[in-house]
Short mmCIF file of C-alpha atoms and ligand atoms in Angstrom, two decimals:
data_model
loop_
_atom_site.label_atom_id
_atom_site.label_comp_id
_atom_site.label_asym_id
_atom_site.label_seq_id
_atom_site.Cartn_x
_atom_site.Cartn_y
_atom_site.Cartn_z
CA UNK A 14 -72.18 134.29 26.01
CA UNK A 15 -69.40 136.50 27.29
CA UNK A 16 -70.00 138.46 30.48
CA UNK A 17 -69.92 141.84 28.71
CA UNK A 18 -72.44 140.75 26.08
CA UNK A 19 -74.93 141.61 28.82
CA UNK A 20 -76.76 144.73 27.86
CA UNK A 21 -75.85 147.84 29.74
CA UNK A 22 -79.34 147.95 31.24
CA UNK A 23 -78.56 144.77 33.19
CA UNK A 24 -75.53 146.44 34.77
CA UNK A 25 -77.53 149.41 36.07
CA UNK A 26 -77.34 150.10 39.81
CA UNK A 27 -79.48 152.87 41.35
CA UNK A 28 -77.42 155.93 42.17
CA UNK A 29 -74.31 154.94 40.22
CA UNK A 30 -72.96 157.78 38.09
CA UNK A 31 -70.66 158.04 35.13
CA UNK A 32 -70.62 161.80 34.67
CA UNK A 33 -70.40 165.06 36.54
CA UNK A 34 -71.91 168.24 35.21
CA UNK A 35 -70.78 171.73 36.24
CA UNK A 36 -72.52 172.79 39.45
CA UNK A 37 -73.93 176.04 38.01
CA UNK A 38 -77.69 176.14 38.10
CA UNK A 39 -79.59 175.45 34.90
CA UNK A 40 -82.99 176.29 36.40
CA UNK A 41 -83.32 179.68 34.70
CA UNK A 42 -82.56 178.17 31.30
CA UNK A 43 -84.97 175.32 31.91
CA UNK A 44 -87.76 177.64 32.96
CA UNK A 45 -87.49 179.57 29.73
CA UNK A 46 -88.47 176.38 27.83
CA UNK A 47 -92.20 175.96 27.12
CA UNK A 48 -93.83 173.59 29.63
CA UNK A 49 -94.84 171.12 26.91
CA UNK A 50 -91.20 170.58 25.93
CA UNK A 51 -89.95 170.02 29.47
CA UNK A 52 -89.52 166.52 30.83
CA UNK A 53 -91.59 165.85 33.93
CA UNK A 54 -89.98 162.52 34.82
CA UNK A 55 -86.38 161.35 34.82
CA UNK A 56 -85.41 159.47 31.64
CA UNK A 57 -85.15 155.70 32.02
CA UNK A 58 -81.43 155.49 31.43
CA UNK A 59 -79.18 152.85 32.96
CA UNK A 60 -77.18 154.11 35.93
CA UNK A 61 -73.64 152.97 35.23
CA UNK A 62 -70.04 154.13 35.51
CA UNK A 63 -68.03 155.67 32.69
CA UNK A 64 -66.06 152.43 32.36
CA UNK A 65 -69.28 150.43 31.93
CA UNK A 66 -70.27 152.77 29.10
CA UNK A 67 -66.88 152.50 27.42
CA UNK A 68 -66.97 148.69 27.57
CA UNK A 69 -70.56 148.60 26.34
CA UNK A 70 -69.85 150.60 23.20
CA UNK A 71 -66.45 149.05 22.56
CA UNK A 72 -67.92 145.55 22.75
CA UNK A 73 -70.89 146.54 20.60
CA UNK A 74 -68.52 147.92 17.96
CA UNK A 75 -66.67 144.59 17.91
CA UNK A 76 -69.87 142.68 17.21
CA UNK A 77 -70.03 144.42 13.87
CA UNK A 78 -68.03 143.79 10.74
CA UNK A 79 -66.24 146.53 8.85
CA UNK A 80 -63.60 146.88 6.19
CA UNK A 81 -61.19 147.79 9.02
CA UNK A 82 -61.75 144.38 10.64
CA UNK A 83 -61.66 142.06 7.63
CA UNK A 84 -62.05 141.39 3.89
CA UNK A 85 -65.40 142.65 2.62
CA UNK A 86 -65.94 141.42 -0.98
CA UNK A 87 -69.46 142.83 -1.34
CA UNK A 88 -70.19 142.96 -5.07
CA UNK A 89 -71.56 146.23 -6.48
CA UNK A 90 -70.47 148.02 -3.30
CA UNK A 91 -66.71 148.57 -3.73
CA UNK A 92 -65.81 148.16 -0.08
CA UNK A 93 -62.26 149.43 -0.44
CA UNK A 94 -60.10 150.56 2.44
CA UNK A 95 -60.71 154.14 3.62
CA UNK A 96 -57.24 155.58 4.31
CA UNK A 97 -57.03 157.24 7.71
CA UNK A 98 -55.44 160.40 6.37
CA UNK A 99 -58.87 161.16 4.86
CA UNK A 100 -60.24 161.31 8.40
CA UNK A 101 -57.41 163.52 9.63
CA UNK A 102 -57.99 166.09 6.91
CA UNK A 103 -61.78 166.07 7.38
CA UNK A 104 -61.31 166.60 11.13
CA UNK A 105 -59.05 169.66 10.73
CA UNK A 106 -60.70 172.47 12.71
CA UNK A 107 -60.27 174.84 9.76
CA UNK A 108 -62.70 172.62 7.82
CA UNK A 109 -64.77 170.95 10.52
CA UNK A 110 -65.50 174.26 12.27
CA UNK A 111 -67.03 175.98 9.22
CA UNK A 112 -70.65 177.05 9.18
CA UNK A 113 -72.62 176.63 5.94
CA UNK A 114 -74.06 180.15 6.25
CA UNK A 115 -70.67 181.89 6.46
CA UNK A 116 -70.12 184.57 3.79
CA UNK A 117 -68.28 183.19 0.75
CA UNK A 118 -65.36 185.56 1.34
CA UNK A 119 -64.56 183.72 4.60
CA UNK A 120 -64.70 180.18 3.15
CA UNK A 121 -62.62 180.54 0.00
CA UNK A 122 -60.53 177.50 0.96
CA UNK A 123 -63.54 175.21 1.30
CA UNK A 124 -65.05 176.48 -1.95
CA UNK A 125 -61.65 175.90 -3.60
CA UNK A 126 -61.77 172.25 -2.46
CA UNK A 127 -65.25 171.98 -3.98
CA UNK A 128 -64.06 173.43 -7.31
CA UNK A 129 -60.85 171.42 -7.47
CA UNK A 130 -62.63 168.15 -6.65
CA UNK A 131 -65.19 168.91 -9.37
CA UNK A 132 -62.32 169.50 -11.83
CA UNK A 133 -60.53 166.29 -10.81
CA UNK A 134 -63.72 164.25 -11.28
CA UNK A 135 -64.27 165.91 -14.67
CA UNK A 136 -60.77 164.89 -15.70
CA UNK A 137 -61.25 161.30 -14.51
CA UNK A 138 -64.65 160.86 -16.19
CA UNK A 139 -64.36 163.08 -19.28
CA UNK A 140 -67.33 165.24 -18.35
CA UNK A 141 -67.47 169.06 -18.71
CA UNK A 142 -68.71 169.97 -15.24
CA UNK A 143 -69.83 168.48 -11.92
CA UNK A 144 -72.19 169.24 -9.09
CA UNK A 145 -71.08 167.75 -5.77
CA UNK A 146 -74.41 168.42 -4.06
CA UNK A 147 -76.17 164.99 -4.09
CA UNK A 148 -75.97 162.93 -0.90
CA UNK A 149 -75.89 159.38 -2.33
CA UNK A 150 -75.76 157.37 -5.53
CA UNK A 151 -79.53 157.16 -5.82
CA UNK A 152 -79.77 160.88 -5.06
CA UNK A 153 -77.30 161.49 -7.90
CA UNK A 154 -79.47 159.38 -10.20
CA UNK A 155 -82.50 161.51 -9.36
CA UNK A 156 -80.47 164.69 -9.94
CA UNK A 157 -79.18 163.40 -13.29
CA UNK A 158 -82.68 162.47 -14.42
CA UNK A 159 -84.00 165.89 -13.35
CA UNK A 160 -81.26 167.42 -15.54
CA UNK A 161 -82.33 165.22 -18.48
CA UNK A 162 -85.97 166.19 -17.98
CA UNK A 163 -85.05 169.88 -17.74
CA UNK A 164 -83.06 169.60 -20.98
CA UNK A 165 -86.03 168.17 -22.90
CA UNK A 166 -88.47 170.68 -21.38
CA UNK A 167 -86.18 173.60 -22.26
CA UNK A 168 -86.32 172.47 -25.90
CA UNK A 169 -90.12 172.18 -25.84
CA UNK A 170 -89.74 168.42 -26.30
CA UNK A 171 -92.49 167.56 -23.83
CA UNK A 172 -93.38 164.00 -24.86
CA UNK A 173 -90.15 162.43 -23.63
CA UNK A 174 -91.48 160.87 -20.45
CA UNK A 175 -90.13 157.32 -20.79
CA UNK A 176 -86.71 156.02 -19.79
CA UNK A 177 -85.05 152.75 -20.80
CA UNK A 178 -83.51 150.65 -18.02
CA UNK A 179 -81.77 147.28 -18.63
CA UNK A 180 -83.08 144.21 -16.77
CA UNK A 181 -79.66 143.85 -15.10
CA UNK A 182 -79.78 147.39 -13.63
CA UNK A 183 -79.26 148.17 -9.98
CA UNK A 184 -82.65 148.55 -8.27
CA UNK A 185 -82.09 152.24 -7.60
CA UNK A 186 -82.23 152.99 -11.37
CA UNK A 187 -85.93 152.24 -11.93
CA UNK A 188 -86.70 153.61 -8.44
CA UNK A 189 -85.04 156.98 -9.16
CA UNK A 190 -86.73 157.14 -12.57
CA UNK A 191 -90.12 156.54 -10.94
CA UNK A 192 -89.44 159.24 -8.31
CA UNK A 193 -88.61 161.61 -11.20
CA UNK A 194 -92.01 160.87 -12.75
CA UNK A 195 -90.64 158.89 -15.70
CA UNK A 196 -92.17 155.72 -17.08
CA UNK A 197 -89.75 152.77 -17.10
CA UNK A 198 -89.21 150.69 -20.22
CA UNK A 199 -87.13 147.54 -19.76
CA UNK A 200 -84.52 146.38 -22.25
CA UNK A 201 -83.35 142.76 -22.05
CA UNK A 202 -79.87 141.31 -21.65
CA UNK A 203 -78.61 138.81 -24.23
CA UNK A 204 -77.05 135.42 -23.47
CA UNK A 205 -73.67 137.09 -22.87
CA UNK A 206 -75.12 139.28 -20.12
CA UNK A 207 -74.95 142.49 -22.20
CA UNK A 208 -77.72 144.86 -23.30
CA UNK A 209 -79.43 143.29 -26.32
CA UNK A 210 -79.08 145.88 -29.09
CA UNK A 211 -81.78 144.19 -31.19
CA UNK A 212 -84.20 144.39 -28.27
CA UNK A 213 -83.29 148.06 -27.80
CA UNK A 214 -83.89 149.28 -31.37
CA UNK A 215 -87.71 149.01 -31.49
CA UNK A 216 -88.00 150.83 -28.15
CA UNK A 217 -86.43 154.03 -29.48
CA UNK A 218 -88.91 156.75 -30.48
CA UNK A 219 -89.79 160.37 -29.67
CA UNK A 220 -91.20 159.48 -26.23
CA UNK A 221 -87.81 158.31 -24.95
CA UNK A 222 -86.05 160.70 -22.56
CA UNK A 223 -82.97 158.50 -22.44
CA UNK A 224 -81.39 155.27 -21.24
CA UNK A 225 -79.73 154.50 -17.90
CA UNK A 226 -76.71 152.23 -18.20
CA UNK A 227 -74.12 150.77 -15.89
CA UNK A 228 -70.82 149.98 -17.52
CA UNK A 229 -69.32 147.62 -16.54
CA UNK A 230 -72.82 146.37 -15.82
CA UNK A 231 -73.96 144.67 -12.62
CA UNK A 232 -72.54 141.36 -13.89
CA UNK A 233 -69.11 143.00 -13.99
CA UNK A 234 -69.12 142.88 -17.81
CA UNK A 235 -68.11 145.69 -20.12
CA UNK A 236 -70.91 146.78 -22.45
CA UNK A 237 -68.78 146.60 -25.59
CA UNK A 238 -71.58 147.84 -27.86
CA UNK A 239 -71.75 151.10 -25.93
CA UNK A 240 -70.71 153.26 -28.92
CA UNK A 241 -73.47 151.78 -31.09
CA UNK A 242 -76.01 152.11 -28.26
CA UNK A 243 -74.98 155.76 -27.73
CA UNK A 244 -75.41 156.52 -31.42
CA UNK A 245 -78.85 154.85 -31.56
CA UNK A 246 -80.17 156.63 -28.46
CA UNK A 247 -78.81 160.03 -29.56
CA UNK A 248 -80.31 159.54 -33.03
CA UNK A 249 -83.77 159.20 -31.50
CA UNK A 250 -83.23 162.37 -29.44
CA UNK A 251 -82.64 160.66 -26.09
CA UNK A 252 -79.76 161.14 -23.66
CA UNK A 253 -77.44 158.59 -22.03
CA UNK A 254 -77.25 158.33 -18.27
CA UNK A 255 -74.26 156.52 -16.80
CA UNK A 256 -74.66 154.88 -13.41
CA UNK A 257 -71.06 155.37 -12.29
CA UNK A 258 -71.40 153.70 -8.91
CA UNK A 259 -69.24 151.01 -10.55
CA UNK A 260 -66.63 153.42 -11.90
CA UNK A 261 -63.80 151.80 -9.93
CA UNK A 262 -62.47 149.47 -12.69
CA UNK A 263 -62.48 152.27 -15.24
CA UNK A 264 -60.55 154.81 -13.20
CA UNK A 265 -57.45 155.70 -15.15
CA UNK A 266 -58.45 153.47 -18.09
CA UNK A 267 -61.62 154.65 -19.81
CA UNK A 268 -63.81 157.74 -19.49
CA UNK A 269 -67.61 157.56 -19.71
CA UNK A 270 -67.56 160.99 -21.40
CA UNK A 271 -65.63 159.39 -24.28
CA UNK A 272 -68.18 156.55 -24.53
CA UNK A 273 -70.90 159.08 -25.38
CA UNK A 274 -72.60 159.51 -22.00
CA UNK A 275 -74.32 162.84 -21.33
CA UNK A 276 -74.86 162.57 -17.55
CA UNK A 277 -73.40 160.38 -14.82
CA UNK A 278 -73.15 160.01 -11.10
CA UNK A 279 -70.26 158.64 -9.05
CA UNK A 280 -70.41 157.11 -5.61
CA UNK A 281 -67.60 158.71 -3.62
CA UNK A 282 -68.42 156.16 -0.89
CA UNK A 283 -67.48 153.38 -3.30
CA UNK A 284 -64.78 154.27 -5.81
CA UNK A 285 -63.28 157.24 -3.96
CA UNK A 286 -62.61 155.67 -0.57
CA UNK A 287 -65.03 157.53 1.68
CA UNK A 288 -66.84 155.52 4.36
CA UNK A 289 -69.76 153.45 3.19
CA UNK A 290 -73.18 152.55 4.53
CA UNK A 291 -73.37 152.57 8.29
CA UNK A 292 -69.83 153.99 8.30
CA UNK A 293 -70.96 157.45 7.33
CA UNK A 294 -72.92 159.65 4.98
CA UNK A 295 -72.37 159.32 1.25
CA UNK A 296 -71.91 161.55 -1.76
CA UNK A 297 -73.15 161.04 -5.33
CA UNK A 298 -71.66 163.84 -7.48
CA UNK A 299 -73.20 164.28 -10.93
CA UNK A 300 -71.18 165.11 -14.01
CA UNK A 301 -72.60 166.44 -17.28
CA UNK A 302 -71.45 167.03 -20.83
CA UNK A 303 -71.16 170.61 -22.11
CA UNK A 304 -74.74 170.88 -23.43
CA UNK A 305 -76.21 170.09 -19.99
CA UNK A 306 -74.09 172.42 -17.85
CA UNK A 307 -76.82 175.12 -17.58
CA UNK A 308 -79.23 172.63 -15.97
CA UNK A 309 -77.00 171.64 -13.04
CA UNK A 310 -78.79 172.17 -9.72
CA UNK A 311 -78.27 175.05 -7.31
CA UNK A 312 -76.40 175.86 -5.16
CA UNK A 313 -73.34 175.93 -7.42
CA UNK A 314 -69.84 177.24 -6.89
CA UNK A 315 -68.58 179.62 -9.56
CA UNK A 316 -65.24 181.29 -10.09
CA UNK A 317 -64.65 184.81 -11.48
CA UNK A 318 -61.64 185.94 -13.55
CA UNK A 319 -59.72 186.87 -10.40
CA UNK A 320 -60.13 183.38 -8.99
CA UNK A 321 -62.65 184.51 -6.39
CA UNK A 322 -65.25 181.85 -5.63
CA UNK A 323 -68.90 182.44 -4.85
CA UNK A 324 -72.07 180.43 -4.37
CA UNK A 325 -74.94 180.86 -6.86
CA UNK A 326 -78.21 180.09 -5.16
CA UNK A 327 -80.73 181.09 -7.83
CA UNK A 328 -80.64 180.14 -11.48
CA UNK A 329 -83.70 179.90 -13.74
CA UNK A 330 -82.13 177.18 -15.92
CA UNK A 331 -81.20 174.89 -13.03
CA UNK A 332 -83.08 171.60 -12.70
CA UNK A 333 -83.82 172.54 -9.10
CA UNK A 334 -82.24 172.29 -5.68
CA UNK A 335 -81.31 168.91 -4.26
CA UNK A 336 -79.27 169.86 -1.21
CA UNK A 337 -79.79 172.54 1.43
CA UNK A 338 -76.18 173.59 1.21
CA UNK A 339 -73.47 172.00 -0.88
CA UNK A 340 -73.62 168.29 -0.23
CA UNK A 341 -71.75 166.38 2.46
CA UNK A 342 -68.67 168.56 2.62
CA UNK A 343 -66.77 166.26 5.01
CA UNK A 344 -67.17 163.42 2.52
CA UNK A 345 -66.02 165.59 -0.37
CA UNK A 346 -62.88 166.47 1.59
CA UNK A 347 -62.10 162.79 2.12
CA UNK A 348 -62.47 161.99 -1.58
CA UNK A 349 -60.33 164.98 -2.55
CA UNK A 350 -57.64 163.83 -0.11
CA UNK A 351 -57.76 160.34 -1.62
CA UNK A 352 -57.30 161.64 -5.17
CA UNK A 353 -54.42 163.93 -4.16
CA UNK A 354 -52.72 161.16 -2.17
CA UNK A 355 -52.84 158.83 -5.19
CA UNK A 356 -51.70 161.48 -7.64
CA UNK A 357 -52.03 161.38 -11.43
CA UNK A 358 -49.82 158.33 -11.91
CA UNK A 359 -51.11 156.03 -9.16
CA UNK A 360 -54.73 156.83 -9.90
CA UNK A 361 -54.20 154.96 -13.18
CA UNK A 362 -53.51 151.74 -11.30
CA UNK A 363 -56.80 151.66 -9.40
CA UNK A 364 -58.86 150.19 -12.23
CA UNK A 365 -56.33 147.62 -13.53
CA UNK A 366 -55.58 146.27 -10.05
CA UNK A 367 -59.28 145.98 -9.15
CA UNK A 368 -59.85 144.06 -12.39
CA UNK A 369 -56.84 141.81 -11.86
CA UNK A 370 -57.98 140.85 -8.33
CA UNK A 371 -61.51 139.99 -9.48
CA UNK A 372 -60.29 137.83 -12.38
CA UNK A 373 -57.78 136.08 -10.13
CA UNK A 374 -60.52 134.99 -7.70
CA UNK A 375 -62.91 134.05 -10.53
CA UNK A 376 -60.38 131.85 -12.30
CA UNK A 377 -59.19 130.28 -9.04
CA UNK A 378 -62.67 129.31 -7.89
CA UNK A 379 -64.45 128.31 -11.07
CA UNK A 380 -63.60 124.67 -10.32
CA UNK A 381 -65.88 124.83 -7.22
CA UNK A 382 -68.50 127.39 -8.16
CA UNK A 383 -70.70 127.65 -11.24
CA UNK A 384 -69.55 130.42 -13.57
CA UNK A 385 -72.56 131.20 -15.80
CA UNK A 386 -70.79 133.66 -18.08
CA UNK A 387 -67.28 132.69 -19.08
CA UNK A 388 -65.39 135.84 -20.02
CA UNK A 389 -62.90 138.31 -18.62
CA UNK A 390 -64.72 140.32 -15.96
CA UNK A 391 -64.05 143.82 -14.75
CA UNK A 392 -63.99 144.63 -11.02
CA UNK A 393 -66.56 141.99 -9.99
CA UNK A 394 -68.17 138.79 -11.23
CA UNK A 395 -71.09 136.52 -10.48
CA UNK A 396 -71.14 132.82 -9.63
CA UNK A 397 -74.44 130.95 -9.77
CA UNK A 398 -73.99 128.91 -6.58
CA UNK A 399 -71.85 125.85 -5.98
CA UNK A 400 -70.87 123.65 -8.91
CA UNK A 401 -72.12 120.60 -7.00
CA UNK A 402 -75.50 121.45 -5.47
CA UNK A 403 -76.46 117.80 -4.80
CA UNK A 404 -76.50 118.18 -0.99
CA UNK A 405 -78.92 121.12 -1.18
CA UNK A 406 -76.44 123.71 0.09
CA UNK A 407 -77.49 127.14 -1.16
CA UNK A 408 -75.73 130.42 -1.79
CA UNK A 409 -77.20 131.72 1.48
CA UNK A 410 -75.54 128.85 3.38
CA UNK A 411 -72.16 129.55 1.76
CA UNK A 412 -72.47 133.25 2.63
CA UNK A 413 -73.34 132.47 6.27
CA UNK A 414 -70.46 129.99 6.57
CA UNK A 415 -67.96 132.62 5.35
CA UNK A 416 -68.81 134.68 8.45
CA UNK A 417 -67.52 131.84 10.64
CA UNK A 418 -64.14 132.18 8.93
CA UNK A 419 -63.96 135.95 9.46
CA UNK A 420 -64.83 137.17 5.97
CA UNK A 421 -67.81 139.35 5.18
CA UNK A 422 -70.20 137.61 2.79
CA UNK A 423 -70.31 138.70 -0.86
CA UNK A 424 -73.53 140.15 -2.30
CA UNK A 425 -76.02 137.30 -2.76
CA UNK A 426 -79.16 136.81 -4.85
CA UNK A 427 -78.28 139.89 -6.92
CA UNK A 428 -78.35 140.45 -9.83
CA UNK A 429 -81.67 138.72 -10.31
CA UNK A 430 -80.58 137.06 -13.55
CA UNK A 431 -79.40 133.89 -11.74
CA UNK A 432 -81.13 131.90 -8.98
CA UNK A 433 -78.07 131.34 -6.77
CA UNK A 434 -76.13 134.51 -7.53
CA UNK A 435 -72.99 135.28 -5.51
CA UNK A 436 -71.38 138.52 -6.56
CA UNK A 437 -67.75 139.04 -5.56
CA UNK A 438 -65.78 142.29 -5.71
CA UNK A 439 -62.38 142.29 -4.02
CA UNK A 440 -61.21 145.89 -4.85
CA UNK A 441 -57.61 146.94 -5.45
CA UNK A 442 -56.81 147.64 -1.80
CA UNK A 443 -56.53 143.95 -0.83
CA UNK A 444 -53.19 142.14 -0.92
CA UNK A 445 -52.61 138.93 -2.86
CA UNK A 446 -52.25 137.13 0.48
CA UNK A 447 -55.77 138.18 1.49
CA UNK A 448 -57.16 137.08 -1.88
CA UNK A 449 -55.38 133.73 -1.50
CA UNK A 450 -56.81 133.33 2.02
CA UNK A 451 -60.30 133.97 0.69
CA UNK A 452 -59.86 131.50 -2.17
CA UNK A 453 -58.63 128.86 0.26
CA UNK A 454 -61.65 129.31 2.54
CA UNK A 455 -64.11 129.28 -0.39
CA UNK A 456 -62.58 125.98 -1.59
CA UNK A 457 -62.81 124.63 1.94
CA UNK A 458 -66.50 125.61 2.15
CA UNK A 459 -67.19 123.93 -1.21
CA UNK A 460 -65.65 120.72 0.19
CA UNK A 461 -67.66 121.06 3.42
CA UNK A 462 -70.84 121.35 1.35
CA UNK A 463 -70.28 117.72 0.34
CA UNK A 464 -68.69 116.29 3.50
CA UNK A 465 -70.73 118.11 6.15
CA UNK A 466 -73.68 119.99 4.59
CA UNK A 467 -75.37 120.44 8.01
CA UNK A 468 -72.57 122.68 9.25
CA UNK A 469 -73.32 125.02 6.34
CA UNK A 470 -77.09 124.88 6.63
CA UNK A 471 -76.87 125.92 10.30
CA UNK A 472 -74.11 128.52 9.86
CA UNK A 473 -73.01 130.92 11.18
CA UNK A 474 -71.79 129.32 14.41
CA UNK A 475 -69.31 131.86 15.78
CA UNK A 476 -71.04 135.23 15.30
CA UNK A 477 -72.70 137.17 18.18
CA UNK A 478 -76.11 136.34 16.69
CA UNK A 479 -76.76 133.15 14.72
CA UNK A 480 -78.87 132.88 11.57
CA UNK A 481 -81.65 135.43 11.58
CA UNK A 482 -85.12 135.28 10.14
CA UNK A 483 -84.12 137.92 7.61
CA UNK A 484 -87.63 138.95 6.60
CA UNK A 485 -88.77 139.56 10.17
CA UNK A 486 -85.44 141.22 10.98
CA UNK A 487 -86.01 143.67 8.14
CA UNK A 488 -89.77 144.19 8.56
CA UNK A 489 -90.10 144.15 12.34
CA UNK A 490 -86.68 145.02 13.72
CA UNK A 491 -86.34 145.15 17.49
CA UNK A 492 -84.60 148.41 18.10
CA UNK A 493 -85.17 148.94 21.82
CA UNK A 494 -83.99 147.04 24.86
CA UNK A 495 -87.52 147.24 26.26
CA UNK A 496 -88.90 145.20 23.35
CA UNK A 497 -86.35 142.47 24.01
CA UNK A 498 -87.34 141.79 27.62
C1 PLP U 9 -74.53 151.31 -4.91
C2 PLP U 9 -75.13 151.48 -6.23
C3 PLP U 9 -76.12 152.46 -6.45
C4 PLP U 9 -76.76 153.29 -5.36
O1 PLP U 9 -75.91 154.04 -4.55
P1 PLP U 9 -76.41 154.54 -3.11
O2 PLP U 9 -75.34 155.48 -2.64
O3 PLP U 9 -76.56 153.33 -2.26
O4 PLP U 9 -77.72 155.25 -3.29
C5 PLP U 9 -76.58 152.62 -7.75
N1 PLP U 9 -76.13 151.85 -8.75
C6 PLP U 9 -75.19 150.89 -8.57
C7 PLP U 9 -74.72 150.08 -9.75
C8 PLP U 9 -74.66 150.67 -7.31
O5 PLP U 9 -73.74 149.71 -7.14
#
């Protein structure tokens, strides 16, 4: 253990200070607070210098792994690089200093960003209109399903309370449908990993609100029967929901609107380069085809003939309200910056390059890892563990060993269709050299699995914490220093 891995509480020394507050008296302010809200004892904070605090947080930050510190091929998550100009624009005082309750006349620039981003996303996806209000992919799913429900209700079609979800779907799909009060009907995948059209047909009747699809699906495969599926679902009166969290490979190539989808969400924190997960809040804009525009949630931004923008807060047709104000504006700014920086021409290269990188890794490694579905993938693909599993080395062991070599592990044990799933998504922002480095290490690990299986089963060896009991870590996390000692 390095000296500074010591927790800051161990460095505390009574009376040591790392701050100085203005000398003016706060007593009058304090006395105006109700007694019940006032602290009667000093907080138990470590007494340390400013430098101790700086080192503590800097060292903590280096114990973590981020896309800024190394390759992060986490399938289904699109961990692409977040260009720093996005941060600069989002931090501009003219944007960062706005208050959400300012009159519309004083925030025309921000509302313009909202409108223009909505238009850009409409152009990229082939949808008629967008709301940028939802805060995450799953939140977008809920919003989209509320729009579908509102559409059926507005037509007096009240029996449509069931939604079809493929067995390969991301877990948020059935979860969002359940939150929306819909009953989930599962449709199976066929041997090629695609939605089984024959299994779908008997499910379609007048109780079906729609189907939720991911295309390319969570195996990284393009649902080539999508036109037929769209026609079948529309014939029975249902709508098509597109889970566009995986839009990255399609950007500039294919538009879900043209495939027949009625509603979709995008994950700006995946395909549109805004920070992801612990790196920041998300955004899950929802796009709709023309016939669903009236049901978009409030608040919405509208433009009059003179180009003046205003916020509509009440609308009887709307499916409801899903955000206090208008989404995570700082995130929207970052995505808008990303799209403008790429421009119309370069945006077309995002999808093809993401697909090329994924296929390059897949083809390079299929001599060491089991490839259950042999076809051209899109932005990601799934191996089913090592080709030679005779020494008992599992996918978990491989993932842990990768950490020792400075790569983040891919997604493992998802999708649930294979027992030893490893799902790899490189994204277009990685160089060929990085992909080659990753391939080399994966080959090395496959060789180690035979020559020295123990080193894999006990990995990781070089990380700040070794292998965790993952269930206990998730169910009973220790979040306070006090619980550690
Ligand atoms: C990430 C993801 C989601 C959920 O997005 P969140 O922002 O995490 O809620 C939904 N579907 C798919 C296919 C995803 O990859």
